């Protein structure tokens, strides 16, 4: 949930740590802190602050300049102000080794004291941590009985004191960290610095993600790749229960018993600009506009074209880049049921996937929230195909559900955006969404590329099982190829959505309704609005209106209908009329060009026509835009919605 960084090399660590934390602030922004081993003072200097990273920067810089210097000057660009602030931070805290942290609070409220890094009592050992120590209360009680005094309410402080406990006996920091890890229950990604070992940073991971960046005469740790891209593109993705010891000129990897591990680095090809706003007001808006390319990249990575045809029509789907086709096709033929499990936005993609698998492959499909699945004694068989969907590949509940499914013998397909993530390494098969880095907390392009993968899988299952004939299969693939350009048309004509949002952003109640695929899309549409605008919003099947929800409809209500299935238009019109007669304002997102909704809706957002089963990939875009504009109009930061973090790596 939190973000950690670390540096060792010949540069001043402070600017590197702060730059890295800026790239990871989407993982948590309740507080931030750094710890740097100062050469001049021969001590570890810890600086931390409640609130966003900017508060920490100003607190550090204030030690050597007056308050006036810390305010943005008239006409000064944001990046110029950032550079000036970071430069002063580097002057205030100087050293070549350090670790940093940006926090999403779990144990202990957001405060200066609960901010990371945490130290032992003498301040000679310092720790940053992402994860949860499940047995921290037991360990804390024992340490207190040994005379240890705690300063914070966090579970992380236990780690610093436990390392110190073993260090007092061994005077070996690596062995002390190793002994500590053997006693921790739960999840962690750790960065550790010891004053007596000024030549190294120790890192370790279990359940929570951690990468090691390998540079020239400098090395890095980080929770995610964007934090190190400015400095290196060669990384180790630490495996489960691995440790790394970073020196200025090399990195050593170890297993959980302290045995050395030897393997090569992975080269990351991400464009650094992909993690910047690129002129957009917010990352969320930028990522909404990146969807046509992200969808196209994801789809075309798996299309097989007829090379003899001058029009190069798609004729099949191949997942050979990730999985062996023979083994994969055999799995499809043996499959009798699909189980899709995920959380949040990825779960909503799974609900759409359920409709797609049952429509295209005619195979029974169950979709489950991962946090519920793992606790309800599920029924699984060896001929089930278990699909997990996770943008980060590190979602704790999804990982636990996947491991449970594997223990039953089910084959697991992972859909994720992160190469090297835990879910991609542990699944039997992996299909990557080619969305690139997604910085805004509210997922947009991650969702639509997940849909693309689920649609392609459903089509492949249908074709392989003989449920889709060659002609129908080819037609669907051709429709799929056109989705990116149709998504772009919606973005090119978004002014009407922005205008409608300007009139409705203060509504107290919003309902999304739809049927079949559109009902599934309504779930994600409502979530987006709740996440970034904080407006109360619900989604339900339009057919359920009369079974209770319509009692809530009045003049303060906005009802948004998604209608992309022609055979159900008449029923949706009836639902819209029902809520309008009770005073609701209505908007309809539809591909209908006949005007069926014009007489009943206050606003009609017409989207390009495609196969109704595929419309979910583009019908969501107006809803994303509506949520974004409502958020901005209400004075919120859509990139960093309150109480939320990008990657939920703890329960």
XYZ file of C-alpha atoms in Angstrom:
651
model
C 0.000 0.000 0.000
C 2.887 2.346 0.840
C 5.837 3.235 -1.368
C 9.489 2.783 -0.428
C 12.732 3.874 -2.073
C 16.423 3.490 -1.287
C 19.742 4.681 -2.693
C 23.446 3.986 -2.351
C 26.066 5.512 -4.616
C 28.181 8.585 -5.203
C 25.306 11.087 -5.529
C 23.633 12.975 -2.712
C 20.870 10.586 -1.697
C 18.250 13.167 -0.678
C 17.251 14.459 -4.154
C 17.201 10.879 -5.480
C 14.937 9.731 -2.651
C 12.532 12.651 -3.043
C 12.350 12.217 -6.822
C 11.625 8.524 -6.320
C 8.911 9.242 -3.771
C 7.243 11.650 -6.197
C 6.874 8.751 -8.642
C 5.395 6.578 -5.879
C 3.132 9.065 -4.129
C 0.131 7.400 -5.764
C 0.779 4.466 -3.408
C 0.102 6.598 -0.334
C 0.123 10.238 0.673
C -0.820 10.279 4.358
C 2.799 11.113 5.232
C 6.338 10.896 3.904
C 9.859 10.637 5.258
C 13.513 10.004 4.466
C 16.533 8.754 6.406
C 20.049 9.611 5.166
C 23.361 8.452 6.589
C 25.222 11.742 6.985
C 28.959 11.654 6.286
C 29.708 14.889 8.102
C 27.769 14.037 11.256
C 28.356 10.269 11.103
C 24.739 9.675 12.068
C 21.450 8.786 10.467
C 19.343 11.895 9.889
C 15.594 11.211 9.817
C 13.125 13.754 8.417
C 9.425 13.002 8.169
C 6.106 14.783 8.063
C 2.383 14.139 8.052
C 0.664 14.957 4.759
C 1.743 14.968 1.133
C 5.399 14.850 0.081
C 5.459 18.622 -0.480
C 5.059 19.146 3.292
C 8.177 17.070 3.894
C 10.151 19.003 1.286
C 9.197 22.339 2.812
C 10.022 21.132 6.315
C 13.511 20.033 5.279
C 14.260 23.100 3.166
C 13.011 25.424 5.936
C 16.054 24.474 8.001
C 18.366 26.502 5.752
C 16.087 29.101 4.113
C 13.295 31.359 5.315
C 9.608 30.665 4.711
C 9.347 33.171 1.872
C 11.757 31.102 -0.184
C 9.449 28.101 0.104
C 6.511 29.764 -1.608
C 6.029 29.567 -5.345
C 6.948 32.823 -7.077
C 4.688 34.584 -9.586
C 5.232 33.087 -13.028
C 7.397 30.269 -11.708
C 6.695 26.926 -13.376
C 5.861 23.927 -11.219
C 8.951 21.970 -12.270
C 11.175 24.975 -11.556
C 9.674 25.298 -8.079
C 10.167 21.557 -7.511
C 13.803 21.737 -8.603
C 14.477 24.674 -6.282
C 12.843 22.916 -3.362
C 14.644 19.615 -3.939
C 17.988 21.396 -4.275
C 17.549 22.984 -0.850
C 16.479 19.647 0.635
C 19.729 18.172 -0.672
C 21.725 20.966 0.936
C 19.966 20.488 4.264
C 20.352 16.682 4.398
C 23.455 15.363 2.667
C 24.751 11.796 2.403
C 25.296 9.011 -0.112
C 23.070 6.369 1.469
C 19.392 6.675 2.322
C 15.878 5.261 2.334
C 12.477 6.928 1.948
C 8.792 6.210 2.367
C 5.380 7.543 1.366
C 2.594 6.181 3.563
C -0.960 4.928 3.304
C -1.895 4.469 6.953
C -2.829 1.037 8.328
C -1.606 0.791 11.948
C -1.660 4.200 13.604
C -3.308 7.374 12.337
C -1.466 9.685 9.918
C 0.926 11.751 12.051
C 4.544 12.845 12.234
C 5.332 10.152 14.814
C 3.683 7.353 12.840
C 5.401 8.394 9.627
C 8.252 6.249 8.336
C 11.202 5.759 8.575
C 11.302 4.170 12.038
C 14.418 3.602 14.114
C 15.667 1.673 17.105
C 15.991 3.642 20.360
C 19.501 4.910 19.628
C 18.721 5.847 16.023
C 21.533 3.666 14.678
C 19.206 1.336 12.716
C 16.464 2.699 10.456
C 13.680 0.911 8.551
C 11.049 1.653 5.907
C 8.270 -0.877 5.362
C 5.363 -1.577 3.025
C 2.991 -4.246 4.292
C 1.476 -5.449 7.568
C 3.148 -7.312 10.448
C 0.277 -9.504 11.572
C 1.958 -10.625 14.827
C 3.237 -7.157 15.741
C 1.173 -6.942 18.948
C 2.736 -10.121 20.319
C 6.229 -8.993 19.310
C 5.673 -5.509 20.744
C 4.546 -6.907 24.099
C 7.636 -9.104 24.276
C 9.994 -6.268 23.307
C 8.407 -3.985 25.912
C 9.023 -6.674 28.528
C 12.682 -6.467 27.501
C 12.677 -2.753 28.263
C 12.141 -1.339 24.749
C 10.279 1.982 24.611
C 8.052 2.549 21.565
C 7.397 5.995 20.097
C 4.657 5.228 17.534
C 1.520 3.128 17.124
C 2.778 1.443 13.954
C 3.517 -2.203 13.373
C 6.696 -1.181 11.518
C 8.511 0.112 14.601
C 8.563 -3.475 15.884
C 10.866 -4.379 12.990
C 13.477 -1.735 13.865
C 13.583 -2.804 17.525
C 13.657 -6.516 16.647
C 16.610 -6.018 14.300
C 18.372 -4.102 17.074
C 17.666 -6.926 19.547
C 19.549 -9.414 17.391
C 22.217 -6.880 16.395
C 23.206 -6.328 20.027
C 24.070 -10.034 20.152
C 25.649 -10.608 16.736
C 26.953 -7.193 15.620
C 26.140 -8.473 12.109
C 23.397 -6.441 10.448
C 22.604 -8.971 7.696
C 22.192 -11.838 10.180
C 20.088 -9.599 12.409
C 17.736 -8.733 9.543
C 17.520 -12.402 8.577
C 16.674 -13.454 12.145
C 14.021 -10.747 12.285
C 12.379 -11.848 9.040
C 12.055 -15.406 10.370
C 9.907 -14.039 13.198
C 7.628 -11.762 11.190
C 4.183 -12.934 10.128
C 2.394 -11.057 7.376
C 3.712 -9.070 4.437
C 6.651 -6.764 3.953
C 8.903 -4.939 1.569
C 11.765 -3.547 3.639
C 14.664 -1.142 3.334
C 17.196 -1.142 6.187
C 20.226 1.060 6.905
C 22.637 0.656 9.847
C 25.050 3.399 10.967
C 27.778 0.808 11.680
C 27.570 -0.476 8.088
C 27.903 2.716 6.011
C 28.577 0.796 2.800
C 25.266 -1.012 2.261
C 21.458 -0.976 2.144
C 19.570 -4.175 2.934
C 16.224 -4.943 1.303
C 13.770 -7.833 1.635
C 10.299 -8.784 0.460
C 7.449 -11.121 1.242
C 4.050 -10.603 -0.442
C 4.660 -6.858 -1.000
C 6.395 -5.801 -4.254
C 10.017 -4.607 -4.352
C 12.484 -4.034 -7.161
C 16.230 -3.370 -7.145
C 17.566 -0.951 -9.735
C 21.127 -1.576 -10.879
C 23.096 1.468 -12.077
C 26.728 2.337 -12.651
C 28.386 2.825 -9.255
C 24.927 3.307 -7.723
C 22.000 1.074 -6.867
C 18.378 1.572 -5.855
C 15.363 -0.065 -4.254
C 11.754 0.894 -4.968
C 8.213 -0.411 -4.698
C 7.642 0.164 -8.407
C 9.679 0.680 -11.572
C 8.845 4.370 -12.326
C 10.789 5.451 -9.233
C 14.120 4.372 -10.781
C 13.586 4.903 -14.521
C 15.343 8.273 -14.443
C 18.510 6.524 -13.286
C 18.490 2.965 -14.650
C 16.455 0.511 -16.708
C 18.091 -2.662 -15.384
C 16.249 -4.144 -12.428
C 15.864 -7.225 -10.293
C 12.294 -8.120 -9.396
C 12.828 -9.591 -5.941
C 11.169 -12.967 -5.556
C 9.109 -14.072 -2.578
C 11.224 -14.227 0.635
C 14.353 -12.890 -1.063
C 16.810 -10.366 0.322
C 19.182 -8.001 -1.446
C 22.282 -6.271 -0.139
C 23.094 -3.166 -2.158
C 26.619 -1.764 -2.266
C 27.822 1.174 -4.311
C 29.284 -1.032 -7.034
C 27.231 -4.257 -6.938
C 24.178 -6.074 -5.564
C 24.029 -9.472 -3.856
C 20.802 -11.490 -3.727
C 19.985 -14.077 -1.055
C 17.225 -16.560 -0.277
C 15.412 -16.713 3.060
C 18.172 -18.874 4.577
C 20.943 -16.471 3.600
C 22.200 -18.465 0.625
C 23.366 -16.442 -2.368
C 21.108 -16.336 -5.439
C 22.534 -15.661 -8.890
C 20.409 -14.448 -11.823
C 20.389 -11.715 -14.435
C 18.592 -8.386 -14.388
C 15.503 -7.488 -16.414
C 15.715 -4.548 -18.831
C 12.685 -2.230 -18.659
C 11.642 -0.479 -21.885
C 9.093 1.946 -20.448
C 9.339 5.499 -21.709
C 10.048 7.880 -18.826
C 7.507 10.340 -20.246
C 4.825 7.689 -19.683
C 5.055 8.512 -15.986
C 4.629 12.259 -16.519
C 1.458 14.248 -17.156
C 2.405 15.333 -20.667
C 0.492 18.614 -20.558
C -2.745 17.224 -19.078
C -4.121 18.800 -15.926
C -4.189 15.447 -14.134
C -2.859 11.932 -14.617
C -6.431 10.614 -14.620
C -7.358 12.702 -17.655
C -4.118 11.783 -19.412
C -4.772 8.096 -18.820
C -8.366 8.363 -20.058
C -6.995 9.847 -23.295
C -4.324 7.137 -23.540
C -6.953 4.409 -23.788
C -7.189 4.150 -27.592
C -3.450 3.408 -27.822
C -3.426 1.165 -24.755
C -6.348 -0.896 -26.101
C -4.776 -1.105 -29.557
C -1.400 -2.184 -28.160
C -3.048 -4.844 -26.003
C -5.220 -6.244 -28.787
C -2.644 -6.207 -31.592
C -0.110 -8.050 -29.458
C -2.325 -11.137 -29.812
C -3.918 -10.879 -33.264
C -3.007 -13.242 -36.096
C -3.603 -11.682 -39.524
C -4.292 -13.312 -42.870
C -1.072 -12.446 -44.699
C -2.536 -13.511 -48.050
C -5.371 -10.993 -47.722
C -4.549 -7.507 -48.991
C -6.663 -6.017 -46.186
C -4.764 -8.076 -43.587
C -7.899 -9.242 -41.797
C -7.453 -10.815 -38.342
C -8.156 -14.549 -38.414
C -7.118 -15.784 -34.969
C -5.778 -14.894 -31.554
C -2.438 -16.124 -30.283
C -1.020 -15.952 -26.785
C 2.308 -17.500 -27.770
C 4.242 -14.513 -26.445
C 3.247 -15.482 -22.933
C 2.103 -19.108 -23.027
C 2.663 -22.193 -25.137
C -0.281 -22.553 -27.510
C -0.413 -26.362 -27.369
C -0.643 -26.457 -23.585
C -3.010 -23.508 -23.583
C -5.343 -24.993 -26.182
C -5.373 -28.268 -24.287
C -6.433 -26.410 -21.156
C -9.298 -24.760 -23.088
C -10.557 -28.069 -24.451
C -10.552 -29.674 -20.996
C -12.185 -26.723 -19.251
C -15.727 -27.095 -17.938
C -16.086 -23.917 -15.927
C -14.499 -20.459 -15.641
C -13.939 -18.768 -12.285
C -12.889 -15.099 -12.380
C -11.604 -13.468 -9.206
C -10.440 -9.899 -8.595
C -10.991 -6.783 -6.468
C -12.414 -3.334 -7.163
C -12.181 -2.173 -10.765
C -10.621 -5.478 -11.823
C -13.632 -7.277 -10.313
C -15.942 -5.161 -12.474
C -13.899 -6.184 -15.513
C -14.488 -9.756 -14.370
C -18.270 -9.209 -14.282
C -18.119 -8.114 -17.940
C -15.893 -11.139 -18.568
C -18.572 -13.451 -17.171
C -21.074 -12.219 -19.754
C -18.437 -12.551 -22.505
C -17.453 -16.138 -21.653
C -21.052 -17.273 -21.418
C -21.989 -15.522 -24.680
C -18.984 -16.482 -26.832
C -17.877 -19.792 -25.290
C -21.170 -20.981 -23.739
C -19.227 -22.074 -20.664
C -20.542 -21.580 -17.103
C -18.700 -18.678 -15.502
C -18.545 -17.499 -11.910
C -17.114 -14.149 -10.845
C -16.078 -13.578 -7.246
C -14.652 -10.788 -5.125
C -11.239 -12.122 -4.080
C -11.610 -11.099 -0.436
C -14.798 -13.178 -0.184
C -13.612 -16.112 -2.279
C -10.721 -17.089 -0.030
C -12.880 -17.342 3.102
C -15.970 -19.169 1.891
C -14.634 -22.720 1.365
C -15.108 -22.541 -2.437
C -15.813 -25.517 -4.669
C -13.065 -25.940 -7.280
C -12.128 -28.745 -9.636
C -9.083 -29.598 -11.732
C -10.983 -28.866 -14.935
C -11.831 -25.327 -13.784
C -9.945 -22.416 -15.332
C -9.244 -19.787 -12.712
C -8.687 -16.251 -14.041
C -7.221 -13.592 -11.752
C -7.218 -9.936 -12.793
C -4.910 -7.434 -11.082
C -3.450 -4.209 -12.475
C -0.455 -4.303 -10.131
C -0.142 -8.063 -9.879
C 0.357 -7.594 -6.138
C -3.203 -7.311 -4.755
C -3.099 -9.278 -1.491
C -6.590 -10.823 -1.618
C -6.222 -11.761 -5.279
C -2.877 -13.452 -4.641
C -4.362 -15.438 -1.757
C -7.320 -16.527 -3.905
C -4.977 -17.581 -6.712
C -2.865 -19.685 -4.360
C -5.988 -21.328 -2.975
C -7.169 -22.180 -6.497
C -3.777 -23.676 -7.367
C -3.944 -25.848 -4.256
C -7.161 -27.346 -5.675
C -5.402 -28.123 -8.957
C -7.165 -25.488 -11.081
C -5.216 -23.918 -13.940
C -4.623 -20.210 -13.374
C -4.535 -17.467 -16.022
C -3.336 -14.080 -14.760
C -4.216 -10.788 -16.441
C -1.900 -8.048 -15.191
C -0.146 -4.872 -16.286
C 3.100 -5.492 -14.407
C 5.827 -7.704 -15.818
C 7.630 -9.540 -13.045
C 4.811 -9.039 -10.525
C 3.984 -11.820 -8.085
C 0.773 -12.828 -9.852
C 2.597 -13.084 -13.202
C 5.263 -15.338 -11.711
C 2.952 -17.662 -9.810
C 0.161 -18.161 -12.375
C 0.259 -21.035 -14.861
C -0.302 -18.605 -17.744
C -0.037 -14.830 -17.911
C -1.489 -12.300 -20.344
C -0.189 -8.756 -20.046
C -2.245 -5.650 -20.574
C -0.040 -3.202 -22.435
C -1.383 -0.133 -20.663
C 1.957 1.238 -19.496
C 2.289 2.891 -16.069
C -0.979 4.050 -14.545
C -0.336 6.752 -11.964
C -3.814 8.011 -11.023
C -5.313 5.986 -8.195
C -8.629 5.522 -10.043
C -8.045 2.989 -12.826
C -9.128 3.884 -16.347
C -6.854 2.451 -19.022
C -6.113 -0.533 -16.776
C -9.822 -1.380 -16.825
C -10.355 -1.134 -20.581
C -7.222 -3.161 -21.364
C -8.343 -5.788 -18.855
C -11.649 -5.933 -20.732
C -9.744 -6.363 -23.988
C -7.882 -9.364 -22.573
C -11.043 -10.936 -21.154
C -12.901 -10.466 -24.446
C -10.023 -12.027 -26.387
C -9.865 -14.967 -23.997
C -13.634 -15.514 -24.228
C -13.469 -15.442 -28.036
C -10.523 -17.845 -28.088
C -12.315 -20.249 -25.747
C -15.436 -20.028 -27.930
C -13.524 -20.686 -31.147
C -11.391 -23.486 -29.686
C -14.443 -25.226 -28.241
C -16.382 -24.894 -31.498
C -18.989 -22.523 -30.078
C -17.945 -19.781 -32.512
C -17.684 -20.609 -36.208
C -14.810 -19.239 -38.280
C -16.960 -16.570 -39.914
C -18.427 -15.280 -36.652
C -15.004 -15.438 -34.987
C -13.414 -13.438 -37.791
C -16.179 -10.839 -37.647
C -15.700 -10.357 -33.912
C -11.942 -9.978 -34.376
C -12.529 -7.343 -37.055
C -14.855 -5.488 -34.683
C -12.204 -5.712 -31.984
C -9.615 -4.035 -34.229
C -11.900 -1.027 -34.658
C -12.484 -0.427 -30.929
C -9.483 1.942 -30.469
C -10.608 4.330 -33.226
C -14.149 4.324 -31.828
C -12.789 5.118 -28.372
C -10.926 8.044 -29.901
C -14.140 9.411 -31.434
C -15.711 9.619 -27.979
C -12.705 11.517 -26.662
C -12.792 13.888 -29.622
C -16.388 14.777 -28.771
C -16.314 15.046 -24.995
C -17.517 18.652 -24.699
C -21.130 17.613 -24.131
C -20.146 15.405 -21.212
C -18.148 18.217 -19.629
C -21.069 20.620 -20.032
C -23.541 18.155 -18.522
C -21.183 17.578 -15.574
C -21.044 21.336 -14.971
C -24.810 21.288 -14.339
C -25.031 18.071 -12.307
C -21.893 17.899 -10.144
C -23.818 18.847 -6.991
C -26.484 16.155 -7.228
C -26.915 14.324 -3.918
C -27.906 10.946 -5.397
C -26.730 9.310 -8.629
C -27.838 5.939 -9.959
C -26.326 4.031 -12.889
C -28.617 1.482 -14.520
C -28.293 -0.967 -17.379
C -29.054 -4.511 -18.466
C -26.783 -7.472 -19.235
C -23.335 -6.167 -20.285
C -24.514 -2.636 -19.519
C -25.432 -3.623 -15.976
C -21.827 -4.775 -15.494
C -20.529 -1.510 -16.968
C -22.745 0.422 -14.562
C -20.834 -1.040 -11.618
C -17.534 0.418 -12.799
C -19.149 3.715 -13.829
C -20.552 4.186 -10.327
C -17.247 3.257 -8.692
C -15.356 5.864 -10.720
C -17.763 8.592 -9.649
C -17.576 7.561 -5.985
C -13.789 7.309 -5.995
C -12.938 10.745 -7.337
C -15.986 12.971 -6.742
C -17.126 11.572 -3.357
C -20.728 11.750 -4.634
C -23.066 9.051 -3.372
C -23.636 6.732 -6.314
C -25.081 3.255 -6.776
C -25.386 0.862 -9.685
C -27.925 -1.854 -10.249
C -29.703 -3.735 -12.981
C -32.428 -1.583 -14.554
C -34.883 -4.428 -14.062
C -34.441 -4.080 -10.294
C -35.724 -0.499 -10.192
C -39.239 -1.514 -9.176
C -37.915 -3.912 -6.544
C -36.836 -1.199 -4.135
C -34.396 1.409 -5.519
C -37.077 3.545 -7.163
C -38.234 4.522 -3.654
C -35.104 6.715 -3.443
C -35.741 8.613 -6.671
C -36.784 12.262 -6.399
C -35.899 15.681 -7.845
C -32.413 15.519 -6.276
C -31.587 12.343 -8.197
C -29.537 11.879 -11.374
C -30.080 8.596 -13.211
C -27.569 7.576 -15.898
C -28.613 4.712 -18.151
C -26.180 2.709 -20.264
C -28.000 1.244 -23.253
C -25.985 -0.576 -25.915
C -28.076 -3.697 -26.549
C -30.783 -2.918 -29.172
C -33.135 -5.702 -28.136
C -33.387 -4.090 -24.685
C -33.825 -0.437 -25.739
C -37.575 -0.473 -25.244
C -37.240 -1.733 -21.671
C -34.586 0.923 -20.878
C -36.836 3.670 -22.233
C -39.560 2.446 -19.892
C -37.153 2.565 -16.936
C -36.075 6.105 -17.816
C -39.670 7.292 -18.033
C -40.344 5.763 -14.601
C -37.617 7.795 -12.912
C -38.354 10.998 -14.858
C -41.950 11.016 -13.664
C -40.545 11.060 -10.131
C -38.428 14.143 -10.819
C -35.051 12.629 -11.704
C -32.663 14.170 -14.234
C -31.587 11.546 -16.771
C -28.678 10.886 -19.099
C -28.276 7.963 -21.475
C -25.031 6.557 -22.900
C -26.022 4.638 -26.024
C -24.971 3.568 -29.496
C -28.523 4.023 -30.742
C -28.717 6.412 -33.705
C -32.503 6.241 -34.190
C -33.341 8.684 -31.410
C -35.077 6.097 -29.240
C -33.908 7.875 -26.078
C -34.125 11.462 -27.272
C -37.682 12.016 -26.099
C -37.160 10.560 -22.643
C -33.665 11.716 -21.615
C -32.359 15.144 -20.622
C -28.981 14.290 -22.180
C -28.013 11.601 -24.703
C -24.347 10.687 -25.188
C -24.123 8.799 -28.443
C -21.170 6.449 -28.809
C -19.994 4.705 -32.008
C -21.813 1.560 -33.008
C -20.096 -1.802 -32.702
C -21.089 -5.347 -31.757
C -23.202 -4.823 -28.634
C -21.217 -7.460 -26.734
C -18.047 -5.359 -27.162
C -19.553 -1.977 -26.308
C -18.418 -2.208 -22.681
C -14.922 -1.199 -23.778
C -16.147 2.175 -25.012
C -19.380 2.833 -23.076
C -17.261 3.257 -19.943
C -15.327 6.220 -21.404
C -18.127 8.813 -21.092
C -18.645 7.638 -17.508
C -14.923 8.069 -16.779
C -14.997 11.579 -18.211
C -18.138 12.460 -16.267
C -16.507 11.277 -13.034
C -13.337 13.245 -13.789
C -15.153 16.515 -14.532
C -17.389 16.172 -11.455
C -14.277 15.651 -9.334
C -12.549 18.766 -10.671
C -15.714 20.873 -10.427
C -16.070 19.867 -6.785
C -12.508 20.989 -6.063
C -11.044 17.501 -5.575
C -7.750 16.061 -6.783
C -8.863 13.174 -9.043
C -5.372 11.660 -9.032
C -5.288 11.187 -5.267
C -8.756 10.445 -3.882
C -8.917 10.479 -0.112
C -8.419 7.255 1.851
C -7.436 5.298 -1.260
C -4.170 3.911 -2.587
C -3.312 2.518 -5.996
C -2.210 -0.951 -5.051
C -3.897 -2.732 -2.146
C -1.094 -5.044 -1.059
C -2.553 -5.696 2.401
C -5.962 -6.979 3.531
